[in-house]
PDB file of C-alpha atoms in Angstrom:
ATOM      1  CA  MET G   1      -0.017  -0.062  -0.037  1.00  0.00           C
ATOM      2  CA  SER G   2       1.565   3.363  -0.973  1.00  0.00           C
ATOM      3  CA  LYS G   3       2.154   6.155   1.478  1.00  0.00           C
ATOM      4  CA  LEU G   4      -0.592   8.332  -0.214  1.00  0.00           C
ATOM      5  CA  SER G   5      -3.070   5.420  -0.015  1.00  0.00           C
ATOM      6  CA  ARG G   6      -2.189   4.910   3.694  1.00  0.00           C
ATOM      7  CA  THR G   7      -2.523   8.681   4.303  1.00  0.00           C
ATOM      8  CA  LEU G   8      -5.899   8.834   2.588  1.00  0.00           C
ATOM      9  CA  LEU G   9      -7.193   5.726   4.399  1.00  0.00           C
ATOM     10  CA  ALA G  10      -6.218   7.145   7.773  1.00  0.00           C
ATOM     11  CA  SER G  11      -7.880  10.547   6.836  1.00  0.00           C
ATOM     12  CA  ALA G  12     -11.119   8.732   5.788  1.00  0.00           C
ATOM     13  CA  LEU G  13     -11.131   6.692   9.041  1.00  0.00           C
ATOM     14  CA  ALA G  14     -10.599   9.951  11.050  1.00  0.00           C
ATOM     15  CA  VAL G  15     -13.608  11.587   9.219  1.00  0.00           C
ATOM     16  CA  ILE G  16     -15.832   8.534   9.720  1.00  0.00           C
ATOM     17  CA  LEU G  17     -14.964   8.502  13.494  1.00  0.00           C
ATOM     18  CA  GLY G  18     -15.634  12.258  13.647  1.00  0.00           C
ATOM     19  CA  VAL G  19     -18.931  11.930  11.801  1.00  0.00           C
ATOM     20  CA  ALA G  20     -20.100   9.072  14.143  1.00  0.00           C
ATOM     21  CA  ALA G  21     -19.147  11.101  17.236  1.00  0.00           C
ATOM     22  CA  LEU G  22     -21.330  14.108  16.279  1.00  0.00           C
ATOM     23  CA  PRO G  23     -24.631  12.683  17.551  1.00  0.00           C
ATOM     24  CA  LEU G  24     -22.957  11.582  20.712  1.00  0.00           C
ATOM     25  CA  ALA G  25     -21.504  15.075  21.382  1.00  0.00           C
ATOM     26  CA  ALA G  26     -24.849  16.701  20.664  1.00  0.00           C
ATOM     27  CA  ALA G  27     -26.633  14.383  23.166  1.00  0.00           C
ATOM     28  CA  GLN G  28     -24.023  15.133  25.833  1.00  0.00           C
ATOM     29  CA  THR G  29     -24.383  18.870  25.452  1.00  0.00           C
ATOM     30  CA  ALA G  30     -28.139  19.061  25.013  1.00  0.00           C
ATOM     31  CA  PRO G  31     -30.253  20.095  27.960  1.00  0.00           C
ATOM     32  CA  ALA G  32     -32.585  17.590  29.605  1.00  0.00           C
ATOM     33  CA  THR G  33     -36.238  17.395  28.571  1.00  0.00           C
ATOM     34  CA  GLY G  34     -39.071  17.291  30.893  1.00  0.00           C
ATOM     35  CA  GLN G  35     -39.054  13.512  31.004  1.00  0.00           C
ATOM     36  CA  GLY G  36     -35.373  13.386  32.204  1.00  0.00           C
ATOM     37  CA  THR G  37     -33.883  12.282  28.844  1.00  0.00           C
ATOM     38  CA  ALA G  38     -31.456  14.175  26.655  1.00  0.00           C
ATOM     39  CA  THR G  39     -32.519  15.537  23.348  1.00  0.00           C
ATOM     40  CA  THR G  40     -30.206  15.675  20.285  1.00  0.00           C
ATOM     41  CA  GLU G  41     -31.401  19.287  19.308  1.00  0.00           C
ATOM     42  CA  PRO G  42     -28.738  21.832  19.486  1.00  0.00           C
ATOM     43  CA  VAL G  43     -28.651  24.240  22.470  1.00  0.00           C
ATOM     44  CA  PRO G  44     -29.309  27.786  21.156  1.00  0.00           C
ATOM     45  CA  GLY G  45     -26.023  29.587  20.616  1.00  0.00           C
ATOM     46  CA  ASP G  46     -23.912  26.434  20.414  1.00  0.00           C
ATOM     47  CA  ALA G  47     -23.404  26.762  16.597  1.00  0.00           C
ATOM     48  CA  ALA G  48     -22.552  30.425  16.980  1.00  0.00           C
ATOM     49  CA  THR G  49     -20.100  29.705  19.663  1.00  0.00           C
ATOM     50  CA  MET G  50     -18.479  26.948  17.659  1.00  0.00           C
ATOM     51  CA  ARG G  51     -18.304  29.129  14.541  1.00  0.00           C
ATOM     52  CA  GLU G  52     -16.691  31.785  16.436  1.00  0.00           C
ATOM     53  CA  ARG G  53     -14.098  29.426  18.042  1.00  0.00           C
ATOM     54  CA  MET G  54     -13.373  28.103  14.662  1.00  0.00           C
ATOM     55  CA  GLN G  55     -12.949  31.589  13.303  1.00  0.00           C
ATOM     56  CA  LYS G  56     -10.560  32.540  16.042  1.00  0.00           C
ATOM     57  CA  ARG G  57      -8.598  29.261  15.302  1.00  0.00           C
ATOM     58  CA  TYR G  58      -8.455  30.158  11.698  1.00  0.00           C
ATOM     59  CA  GLU G  59      -7.112  33.650  12.487  1.00  0.00           C
ATOM     60  CA  ARG G  60      -4.465  32.173  14.748  1.00  0.00           C
ATOM     61  CA  HIS G  61      -3.381  29.790  11.994  1.00  0.00           C
ATOM     62  CA  GLN G  62      -3.275  32.544   9.444  1.00  0.00           C
ATOM     63  CA  ALA G  63      -1.090  34.710  11.699  1.00  0.00           C
ATOM     64  CA  ARG G  64       1.192  31.817  12.314  1.00  0.00           C
ATOM     65  CA  LEU G  65       1.458  31.303   8.548  1.00  0.00           C
ATOM     66  CA  GLU G  66       2.255  34.841   7.937  1.00  0.00           C
ATOM     67  CA  GLU G  67       4.995  34.778  10.620  1.00  0.00           C
ATOM     68  CA  ARG G  68       6.535  31.640   9.131  1.00  0.00           C
ATOM     69  CA  LEU G  69       6.392  33.072   5.594  1.00  0.00           C
ATOM     70  CA  GLU G  70       8.034  36.242   6.734  1.00  0.00           C
ATOM     71  CA  ALA G  71      10.851  34.413   8.577  1.00  0.00           C
ATOM     72  CA  LEU G  72      11.347  31.889   5.743  1.00  0.00           C
ATOM     73  CA  HIS G  73      11.567  34.802   3.213  1.00  0.00           C
ATOM     74  CA  LYS G  74      14.190  36.449   5.342  1.00  0.00           C
ATOM     75  CA  ASP G  75      16.217  33.213   5.859  1.00  0.00           C
ATOM     76  CA  LEU G  76      16.071  32.376   2.107  1.00  0.00           C
ATOM     77  CA  LYS G  77      17.723  35.688   1.085  1.00  0.00           C
ATOM     78  CA  LEU G  78      16.003  35.622  -2.285  1.00  0.00           C
ATOM     79  CA  THR G  79      17.374  37.347  -5.396  1.00  0.00           C
ATOM     80  CA  PRO G  80      15.085  39.725  -7.340  1.00  0.00           C
ATOM     81  CA  GLU G  81      14.692  36.846  -9.958  1.00  0.00           C
ATOM     82  CA  GLN G  82      13.474  34.607  -7.204  1.00  0.00           C
ATOM     83  CA  GLU G  83      10.904  36.865  -5.872  1.00  0.00           C
ATOM     84  CA  GLU G  84       8.142  36.155  -8.453  1.00  0.00           C
ATOM     85  CA  PRO G  85       8.108  32.395  -7.707  1.00  0.00           C
ATOM     86  CA  TRP G  86       8.206  33.173  -4.008  1.00  0.00           C
ATOM     87  CA  LYS G  87       5.112  35.453  -4.355  1.00  0.00           C
ATOM     88  CA  ALA G  88       3.329  32.692  -6.235  1.00  0.00           C
ATOM     89  CA  PHE G  89       4.218  30.103  -3.560  1.00  0.00           C
ATOM     90  CA  SER G  90       3.257  32.184  -0.583  1.00  0.00           C
ATOM     91  CA  GLU G  91       0.044  33.361  -2.296  1.00  0.00           C
ATOM     92  CA  ALA G  92      -0.903  29.624  -3.003  1.00  0.00           C
ATOM     93  CA  LEU G  93      -0.425  28.897   0.668  1.00  0.00           C
ATOM     94  CA  ARG G  94      -2.649  31.803   1.643  1.00  0.00           C
ATOM     95  CA  GLN G  95      -5.336  30.696  -0.838  1.00  0.00           C
ATOM     96  CA  GLN G  96      -5.255  27.189   0.377  1.00  0.00           C
ATOM     97  CA  MET G  97      -5.813  28.219   3.944  1.00  0.00           C
ATOM     98  CA  ALA G  98      -8.586  30.740   2.906  1.00  0.00           C
ATOM     99  CA  ALA G  99     -10.342  28.028   0.931  1.00  0.00           C
ATOM    100  CA  ARG G 100     -10.391  25.309   3.616  1.00  0.00           C
ATOM    101  CA  PRO G 101     -13.897  24.518   4.430  1.00  0.00           C
ATOM    102  CA  MET G 102     -15.358  24.828   7.895  1.00  0.00           C
ATOM    103  CA  MET G 103     -18.005  22.175   8.314  1.00  0.00           C
ATOM    104  CA  MET G 104     -20.337  23.065  11.085  1.00  0.00           C
ATOM    105  CA  PRO G 105     -22.646  20.559  12.840  1.00  0.00           C
ATOM    106  CA  GLU G 106     -25.742  22.586  11.954  1.00  0.00           C
ATOM    107  CA  GLU G 107     -24.766  22.095   8.292  1.00  0.00           C
ATOM    108  CA  MET G 108     -24.872  18.236   8.832  1.00  0.00           C
ATOM    109  CA  GLN G 109     -28.279  18.256  10.572  1.00  0.00           C
ATOM    110  CA  GLY G 110     -30.919  16.508   8.570  1.00  0.00           C
ATOM    111  CA  LYS G 111     -28.381  14.565   6.524  1.00  0.00           C
ATOM    112  CA  ASN G 112     -27.896  10.876   6.629  1.00  0.00           C
ATOM    113  CA  VAL G 113     -24.585   9.292   7.156  1.00  0.00           C
ATOM    114  CA  VAL G 114     -23.977   8.779   3.443  1.00  0.00           C
ATOM    115  CA  GLU G 115     -24.706  12.629   2.821  1.00  0.00           C
ATOM    116  CA  ARG G 116     -22.323  13.578   5.795  1.00  0.00           C
ATOM    117  CA  TYR G 117     -19.627  11.337   4.525  1.00  0.00           C
ATOM    118  CA  GLN G 118     -19.963  12.670   1.037  1.00  0.00           C
ATOM    119  CA  ALA G 119     -19.715  16.295   2.358  1.00  0.00           C
ATOM    120  CA  HIS G 120     -16.448  15.243   4.070  1.00  0.00           C
ATOM    121  CA  VAL G 121     -15.110  13.632   0.774  1.00  0.00           C
ATOM    122  CA  GLN G 122     -15.987  16.884  -1.094  1.00  0.00           C
ATOM    123  CA  ALA G 123     -14.098  18.967   1.475  1.00  0.00           C
ATOM    124  CA  MET G 124     -11.099  16.643   1.260  1.00  0.00           C
ATOM    125  CA  GLU G 125     -11.203  16.912  -2.512  1.00  0.00           C
ATOM    126  CA  GLN G 126     -11.200  20.684  -2.322  1.00  0.00           C
ATOM    127  CA  ARG G 127      -8.254  20.716   0.140  1.00  0.00           C
ATOM    128  CA  LEU G 128      -6.315  18.250  -2.011  1.00  0.00           C
ATOM    129  CA  GLU G 129      -6.785  20.550  -5.049  1.00  0.00           C
ATOM    130  CA  GLY G 130      -5.459  23.372  -3.038  1.00  0.00           C
ATOM    131  CA  MET G 131      -2.465  21.374  -1.924  1.00  0.00           C
ATOM    132  CA  ARG G 132      -1.690  20.586  -5.580  1.00  0.00           C
ATOM    133  CA  GLY G 133      -1.706  24.297  -6.367  1.00  0.00           C
ATOM    134  CA  VAL G 134       0.794  24.847  -3.457  1.00  0.00           C
ATOM    135  CA  ASN G 135       2.953  21.929  -4.781  1.00  0.00           C
ATOM    136  CA  ARG G 136       3.025  23.449  -8.282  1.00  0.00           C
ATOM    137  CA  ALA G 137       4.105  26.859  -6.899  1.00  0.00           C
ATOM    138  CA  LEU G 138       6.643  25.160  -4.554  1.00  0.00           C
ATOM    139  CA  GLU G 139       8.185  23.108  -7.440  1.00  0.00           C
ATOM    140  CA  ALA G 140       8.658  26.374  -9.444  1.00  0.00           C
ATOM    141  CA  LEU G 141      10.233  28.165  -6.408  1.00  0.00           C
ATOM    142  CA  TYR G 142      12.425  25.200  -5.614  1.00  0.00           C
ATOM    143  CA  ALA G 143      13.747  25.112  -9.272  1.00  0.00           C
ATOM    144  CA  LYS G 144      15.034  28.750  -8.809  1.00  0.00           C
ATOM    145  CA  LEU G 145      16.742  28.263  -5.423  1.00  0.00           C
ATOM    146  CA  THR G 146      20.480  27.725  -4.853  1.00  0.00           C
ATOM    147  CA  PRO G 147      21.588  24.421  -3.111  1.00  0.00           C
ATOM    148  CA  GLU G 148      22.009  26.494   0.088  1.00  0.00           C
ATOM    149  CA  GLN G 149      18.578  28.088  -0.210  1.00  0.00           C
ATOM    150  CA  ARG G 150      17.024  24.611  -0.930  1.00  0.00           C
ATOM    151  CA  GLN G 151      18.554  23.324   2.340  1.00  0.00           C
ATOM    152  CA  VAL G 152      16.888  26.191   4.175  1.00  0.00           C
ATOM    153  CA  LEU G 153      13.668  25.320   2.621  1.00  0.00           C
ATOM    154  CA  ASP G 154      14.043  21.563   3.226  1.00  0.00           C
ATOM    155  CA  ASP G 155      14.504  22.270   6.910  1.00  0.00           C
ATOM    156  CA  ALA G 156      11.657  24.907   7.208  1.00  0.00           C
ATOM    157  CA  PRO G 157       8.373  23.838   8.960  1.00  0.00           C
ATOM    158  CA  LEU G 158       5.886  25.204   6.454  1.00  0.00           C
ATOM    159  CA  TYR G 159       2.736  24.053   8.124  1.00  0.00           C
ATOM    160  CA  GLY G 160       3.584  22.793  11.583  1.00  0.00           C
ATOM    161  CA  PRO G 161       6.337  21.439  13.560  1.00  0.00           C
ATOM    162  CA  ARG G 162       6.404  17.940  11.926  1.00  0.00           C
ATOM    163  CA  MET G 163       6.457  19.217   8.327  1.00  0.00           C
ATOM    164  CA  GLY G 164      10.048  20.264   8.259  1.00  0.00           C
ATOM    165  CA  LYS G 165      13.031  18.140   9.193  1.00  0.00           C
ATOM    166  CA  ARG G 166      13.282  17.420  12.925  1.00  0.00           C
ATOM    167  CA  ARG G 167      16.090  19.326  14.671  1.00  0.00           C
TER     168      ARG G 167
END
């Protein structure tokens, strides 16, 4: 089994488990009804609170990306000829982050498991297409770099601490 197949399989399993856990999480946070049983209807304000938390998380990720891009740009010491592929690469990363779908529980209400799973598949396909765009821009940038600059980029954590080489 190829590395890509294992990665996609692991991602699909994580999505299935996440989708399966949604009704459980809703039941645990719902207020009790008059008969002493929990309802699976959302608590008013929960979706708004979740959306707000997700928006704040997105903003933190975006700020971290900008910090990393700024530091990497400085460390690479790019020539004027390398600036154009750098701009394309950094813009592709920003676009990928902006295009990442936020799937909210209220958007999944009323959908059966097949429809929910299909929504996750579509979101993953959208994210994969964004990653392909970043990869194309990264390849173009990498082709213009010197061996020393390539080493700096090879060691850089682009997305998180595990994406670059471990130090």
